[in-house]
Structure formats: structure tokens, C-alpha cells
Amino acid sequence: MAAEKLCSRGGQAWFCTTGLPSDVVIEVDEMSFHLHKFPLMSRSKKLQLLITQREEKQENGGEEEEIREEELHRIALPDFPGGTENFEAAAKFCYGVKVELNAWTVAPLLCAAEYLEMTEDMAEENLISRTERYLAQSVLRNIKESIRALKSCEDLMPLAEDLGIPQRCVDAVAARACSSDPTSLFGWPISDGSDPKDLGAAAVLWNGIDTGARRKIGTRSAAAAAADSWFEDLTILSLPVYKRVIAAMRSRDPNPSAIEGSLISYAKSSIPGLTRSSRKPSSAPLTSETEQRELLETVITNLPLEKSSGLVTPRFLFGLLRTVNILRASDASRSAIERKIASRLEKATLDDLLIPSYSYLVDTLYDVECVERIVRHFLELQEQRVASEEDEGGIESPEGNDTAVTAVGRLVDGYLAEIASDANLKVEKFCDLALALPGNARVYDDGLYRAVDLYLKAHPALTEGERERLCGVLEYQKLTLEACTHAAQNERLPLRAVVQVLFFEQLQLRRAVAGTVLASDATALRTPELVMASAAQPEESAAREGGVPWRATVRENQVLKLDMDSMHARVRELERECARMKRALERMGSGARARGLGLITRRFGCQFGAQVCDSRDRTVVESGQKPETLRTP
């Protein structure tokens, strides 16, 4: 049945082109539908009752006939669910026109049918039964279709809620999302295997004959690729409806990846600027700051604190943290996201830690206090993990814990080197963050020494006490020989630090010499056995191979021991001389510091070329160049 819709500036009208004059006018919003009584009364109990009541009023009323005929069949339906388009579809159904049902139209048509009371008592295969059957058999068995139907219910409240349509859709989405069978997400099998009981396996054929064997096929990858799209489908839901879906999923105790994947997708599509690398504009309409704050707190609350899946990356968590600072979310949300970051801090990058400071009370470029809190949360989680392993009586894994702590140590050293050039960074904050990590977090202190050197270079006006406090974060015995050589000629270091560096440098040299001596002694002890094994050889050959090298090694060992004793005495003399020079320099002023440092080197009797060191890249600068700050590639 064809229908024509005529629109004018003064209003809108819809006429049914049956060739018969209309005898009833239904007003929905601003649209007037000129229809006929019989098709409507045969399908809708509500319209039948309204038309009958108007006819009875006409018969019993005392109004003029012309007015009664004009108003006889004019019926207003205020607040009709779904508006004029939905009523048009219901009216067409009354005229026998085939109505297209899909995920977007089934819920509005079901609400319209319930509103008009289009039950089976009026006619067989009426609109209520058809929409109910389609909803149950086609929509609720498919997660994507259920999400679309749920979205269409947002404009049908409260009638849709009274009919239970949103809750049925929410339960269907939660059930499909939490199902262990990936094929149940969409309601159809993904693999081509003929046996539904052997999903994920295909028949092995030989010359076209089924051998009965089965081979595995990539159903999981196909399911995972298809399931990712329903994360994006959930982003069309409003926040209150989306929170109902997440609550239903959590109540079913699902695989955490389903909830986390959904939260990530919804947050990225609804909060602009959540990720730095995302250049694609958000398709969702921009919400207010209050709505974004509510969404942010919802995402943080529903993210599990413990490590549950690999979908939530540190970059995404740091993006949430930056957004928390921008939107000024609650302290509970900030603490929760910081603890979540701490649980996987070892996988973060230096760029993640560079959190801008958004508070006008903080004068530094980056939020150093926030990073320090995250590091302390990380150490607390490490202690709790070790304690839980001990309580359970399991085998501890110190290597795994040490690896994570070491990775965080390198990360913090790089962060300190990055923020060292900030002119407003106080020595106290720098030292607090450097000392927050335990001693086993750093195998070598070269990275920390580089950060200290950069800080000294960017803050030339530091007092001697501040310099000594800054250098107090270093453990000089953990510096490599290259770093010691660089620090020994670094004029930015305080005198006490230079003396300690020289001392530990000589200890490293002593260990190196001692290692050479031990190796030589071991070779000498093995040499007589060689001579005994070759006793059958001529006597001259035995003396040449065994005796002469052994005597030469003994003489070299004696010379090395004498040199080490002499070096030890010179180090003690150097320490006494440095103490006297420090007192003299305090009287003379800081102008003689450079001359004093050169005197130390000359008095010690060793000249080293300036070498720029790095704990990851062994690069050496030729002798005679001025020492510069340690650099990493």
C-alpha cells in the first residue's frame, strides 16, 4: 500500500492513497495522519476504544452537527514512543504493508505495538508477536544486534524500561561477551568445520574421502578479529546505559580482557586527547567536563588493580592519569590509577613518565611528586608480592622481582636526567626521587651520575653543601672505570666527591691487577703438571716450556705486589693531603678549587685522559679534551 507524505510550512500531513476519503485523523507530535477507521480498529485495541468513545460522544452530545463531524475522528496521541516515523510504520502495518524489522527498529515498533495494544486478540500475527519473535530469535542471539537495539531504547524511556527491553538487551550483551565460546558472540559459527562439536577443527581429506582425522584451524584469530568490533559498538551507548552493561558483565565474573577491552575503547572514543599518538578525531560528540569526569571515574573504578590482561598498556594508564589531572578528578581516582600504573611500571617508557604539572601551586615543568608516589607504590607492591609468596609457601622468584626493580631503576635514572635541566627543580625533590629506590635497583650508578652531572651543569649557583648533598645519592663503588675517570676530572663535583671517586677508582684498578695476578698464579700452578705430563720429552724442552715462563711469572707477580703496596701508600697520602688542601681552600676561597684539583692529580702521579662514559655505550674521548656531560644515545 503506497502512502504519500505532504509537508507544508504551517505543519505536516500524511495521507493514505487508497482512493477513499479519510475518516479519522491521528495527531502525533506535529504530524497529522489522515487514515481510515477499519484498518486501525482491526489491529489496535487502543485506537478501537478511542474511536468508539468518540462515536458515542457524538451520539449523546448536543453540539452542532458540522462541528461534531469535523472533530469526530480527530484523535491526539501525546508522547507516542518513537515519534512520527514509528507511528507511520505501525500505521502501514495496519494497512497490510510489510514492515522491515532490524535491530534499530524492533524495539521502537514493539513499544508502539504495546502502546496501541496490538495483541493477538485483535488479529493473528499482530505486531506485538512479530516484534517479540524477531527480538528473541534474531537480535538477542547476536551481541552487535543487541547493542544496537539497546541504543534504540534510549529514546523510548520509560515505556521501554517498563516492558523490560533494555534489561533483556543488557543481559544478552553480558552473556555473549562473557561466554568462553567465541562463536556465541555473533550467533553463527566462524569455522568451516562440519561438526559443531569439533569447532576449530576441519576434516582431513584424502582424495576427497574423510579420514576421520581433524586439523586445527585459526578460529581463535578470526573470532578475536571479529570480537574487537563489538568493543567499538559499545561506544554508541550513553554513559548510564554503558554502566549497566559493565555492571552486568562484572556480575558474571568474565574474562577480564572483555571488560578491559570495552573500557579502553569507550574511553578513547569519548574522552578527547586521551592518547598522545592518536591523530584520528573522536567520532563521539564532545561531552561536558562533568560527563567526562564521570566517565573517567567509571573507567578507573572498573579497571582491576591487579595485572589481569595485556590489553591495558602503561601508555593508556598514563593517559588516564594526565586526564585525571586536567579534569581535576577525585583523589580516590588519582590514587587508584597511580596504583594501577605501579603494578606494571617496569613496562613503562620515559615518555610515559613525563607528566606535565597542571597545578599552579607547583612551579616545576613535570609532576615529580606524582612519579615519586608511583615509584613508592611499585615498591610496596613488590614487598606484598614477596610476602604473599612466602605465606603461600611457594618458591620465591627473586630474579623476576630483581629484573622488574632493575628496569624501574633504569627508568627513574633516565627520568632524573630528563628533568635535571629544570631550573625550578629543587635539590630536595631530586634527591628524594633518586633515593626512593633500594640499593639493588642499580647495578651501576653511571646513569644516576649522568643525571647528577646534568643537574650540576644546569644549576651552577648551588652552594657547596647542596653539591655535596646532591652527590650523596651516588654510590661511588658502583661507578664503572670510565665513569670514575670522567668524574675525577669533573670540575662541577665537590672536592670530597672527587677524592672518593679517586679512591674507588684505585680500588677498581687494584681489583683488576689482583685478577691478573690470580690468573697468572693459576697458570703457574698448572705449569708443573704440564712438565710432569711431558716427562718423556727431552730435558731441554721441559726447561724451556715449564721452567722459564714460571720463573718469569713469579718475578712479575712480585713487581705487581710492590706496585700495589706503593699505590696504597700513595692513596693514604693523598687523603691526608686532600684534608689539608680543603682547609686551605676554605680559607682562600673557592677560586683556588681548580688549581687544587690539578695539584691532586699531579701529586697522585697519574694522568688520565678525559673519557666520556655511558653505562650502555662504551665511547671514549681522546686525551686532552674537556670532560662533558655523560650522554646516552
mmCIF file with all atom_site columns, C-alpha atoms in Angstrom, residues 413 416 430-431 434-435 442 444-454 456 467-480 483-484 486-487 490 493-494 497-498 500-501 504 630:
data_model
loop_
_atom_site.group_PDB
_atom_site.id
_atom_site.type_symbol
_atom_site.label_atom_id
_atom_site.label_alt_id
_atom_site.label_comp_id
_atom_site.label_asym_id
_atom_site.label_entity_id
_atom_site.label_seq_id
_atom_site.pdbx_PDB_ins_code
_atom_site.Cartn_x
_atom_site.Cartn_y
_atom_site.Cartn_z
_atom_site.occupancy
_atom_site.B_iso_or_equiv
_atom_site.pdbx_formal_charge
_atom_site.auth_seq_id
_atom_site.auth_comp_id
_atom_site.auth_asym_id
_atom_site.auth_atom_id
_atom_site.pdbx_PDB_model_num
ATOM 1  C CA . ASP A 1 413 ? 67.619 7.376  36.176 1.00 0.00 ? 413 ASP A CA 1
ATOM 2  C CA . LEU A 1 416 ? 66.101 12.223 36.527 1.00 0.00 ? 416 LEU A CA 1
ATOM 3  C CA . PHE A 1 430 ? 65.811 15.375 43.026 1.00 0.00 ? 430 PHE A CA 1
ATOM 4  C CA . CYS A 1 431 ? 67.422 13.549 45.938 1.00 0.00 ? 431 CYS A CA 1
ATOM 5  C CA . ALA A 1 434 ? 66.835 9.235  43.489 1.00 0.00 ? 434 ALA A CA 1
ATOM 6  C CA . LEU A 1 435 ? 66.900 7.693  46.983 1.00 0.00 ? 435 LEU A CA 1
ATOM 7  C CA . ARG A 1 442 ? 71.007 -0.157 40.148 1.00 0.00 ? 442 ARG A CA 1
ATOM 8  C CA . TYR A 1 444 ? 75.897 0.533  38.084 1.00 0.00 ? 444 TYR A CA 1
ATOM 9  C CA . ASP A 1 445 ? 75.384 4.160  39.043 1.00 0.00 ? 445 ASP A CA 1
ATOM 10 C CA . ASP A 1 446 ? 76.540 5.554  35.717 1.00 0.00 ? 446 ASP A CA 1
ATOM 11 C CA . GLY A 1 447 ? 73.012 6.611  34.730 1.00 0.00 ? 447 GLY A CA 1
ATOM 12 C CA . LEU A 1 448 ? 72.449 8.321  38.086 1.00 0.00 ? 448 LEU A CA 1
ATOM 13 C CA . TYR A 1 449 ? 75.866 10.019 37.825 1.00 0.00 ? 449 TYR A CA 1
ATOM 14 C CA . ARG A 1 450 ? 74.872 11.366 34.412 1.00 0.00 ? 450 ARG A CA 1
ATOM 15 C CA . ALA A 1 451 ? 71.689 12.847 35.922 1.00 0.00 ? 451 ALA A CA 1
ATOM 16 C CA . VAL A 1 452 ? 73.662 14.421 38.784 1.00 0.00 ? 452 VAL A CA 1
ATOM 17 C CA . ASP A 1 453 ? 76.158 15.903 36.332 1.00 0.00 ? 453 ASP A CA 1
ATOM 18 C CA . LEU A 1 454 ? 73.333 17.365 34.229 1.00 0.00 ? 454 LEU A CA 1
ATOM 19 C CA . LEU A 1 456 ? 75.059 20.454 38.376 1.00 0.00 ? 456 LEU A CA 1
ATOM 20 C CA . ARG A 1 467 ? 76.512 19.951 45.826 1.00 0.00 ? 467 ARG A CA 1
ATOM 21 C CA . GLU A 1 468 ? 77.648 17.504 48.469 1.00 0.00 ? 468 GLU A CA 1
ATOM 22 C CA . ARG A 1 469 ? 74.051 16.549 49.258 1.00 0.00 ? 469 ARG A CA 1
ATOM 23 C CA . LEU A 1 470 ? 73.359 16.022 45.582 1.00 0.00 ? 470 LEU A CA 1
ATOM 24 C CA . CYS A 1 471 ? 76.418 13.826 45.136 1.00 0.00 ? 471 CYS A CA 1
ATOM 25 C CA . GLY A 1 472 ? 75.471 11.918 48.277 1.00 0.00 ? 472 GLY A CA 1
ATOM 26 C CA . VAL A 1 473 ? 72.902 9.934  46.245 1.00 0.00 ? 473 VAL A CA 1
ATOM 27 C CA . LEU A 1 474 ? 75.772 8.247  44.376 1.00 0.00 ? 474 LEU A CA 1
ATOM 28 C CA . GLU A 1 475 ? 77.463 5.026  45.417 1.00 0.00 ? 475 GLU A CA 1
ATOM 29 C CA . TYR A 1 476 ? 80.946 5.544  44.046 1.00 0.00 ? 476 TYR A CA 1
ATOM 30 C CA . GLN A 1 477 ? 81.845 1.876  44.249 1.00 0.00 ? 477 GLN A CA 1
ATOM 31 C CA . LYS A 1 478 ? 79.129 1.253  41.625 1.00 0.00 ? 478 LYS A CA 1
ATOM 32 C CA . LEU A 1 479 ? 80.695 3.584  39.072 1.00 0.00 ? 479 LEU A CA 1
ATOM 33 C CA . THR A 1 480 ? 82.477 1.950  36.168 1.00 0.00 ? 480 THR A CA 1
ATOM 34 C CA . ALA A 1 483 ? 82.657 6.999  34.881 1.00 0.00 ? 483 ALA A CA 1
ATOM 35 C CA . CYS A 1 484 ? 85.335 7.269  37.578 1.00 0.00 ? 484 CYS A CA 1
ATOM 36 C CA . HIS A 1 486 ? 85.247 11.252 33.918 1.00 0.00 ? 486 HIS A CA 1
ATOM 37 C CA . ALA A 1 487 ? 84.256 12.195 37.492 1.00 0.00 ? 487 ALA A CA 1
ATOM 38 C CA . ASN A 1 490 ? 84.820 16.914 36.532 1.00 0.00 ? 490 ASN A CA 1
ATOM 39 C CA . LEU A 1 493 ? 81.802 17.956 41.505 1.00 0.00 ? 493 LEU A CA 1
ATOM 40 C CA . PRO A 1 494 ? 82.686 18.982 45.083 1.00 0.00 ? 494 PRO A CA 1
ATOM 41 C CA . ALA A 1 497 ? 83.309 13.664 45.851 1.00 0.00 ? 497 ALA A CA 1
ATOM 42 C CA . VAL A 1 498 ? 86.419 13.845 43.679 1.00 0.00 ? 498 VAL A CA 1
ATOM 43 C CA . GLN A 1 500 ? 86.088 9.458  46.916 1.00 0.00 ? 500 GLN A CA 1
ATOM 44 C CA . VAL A 1 501 ? 85.954 8.858  43.178 1.00 0.00 ? 501 VAL A CA 1
ATOM 45 C CA . PHE A 1 504 ? 87.318 3.868  44.394 1.00 0.00 ? 504 PHE A CA 1
ATOM 46 C CA . LEU A 1 630 ? 77.696 11.854 30.012 1.00 0.00 ? 630 LEU A CA 1
#
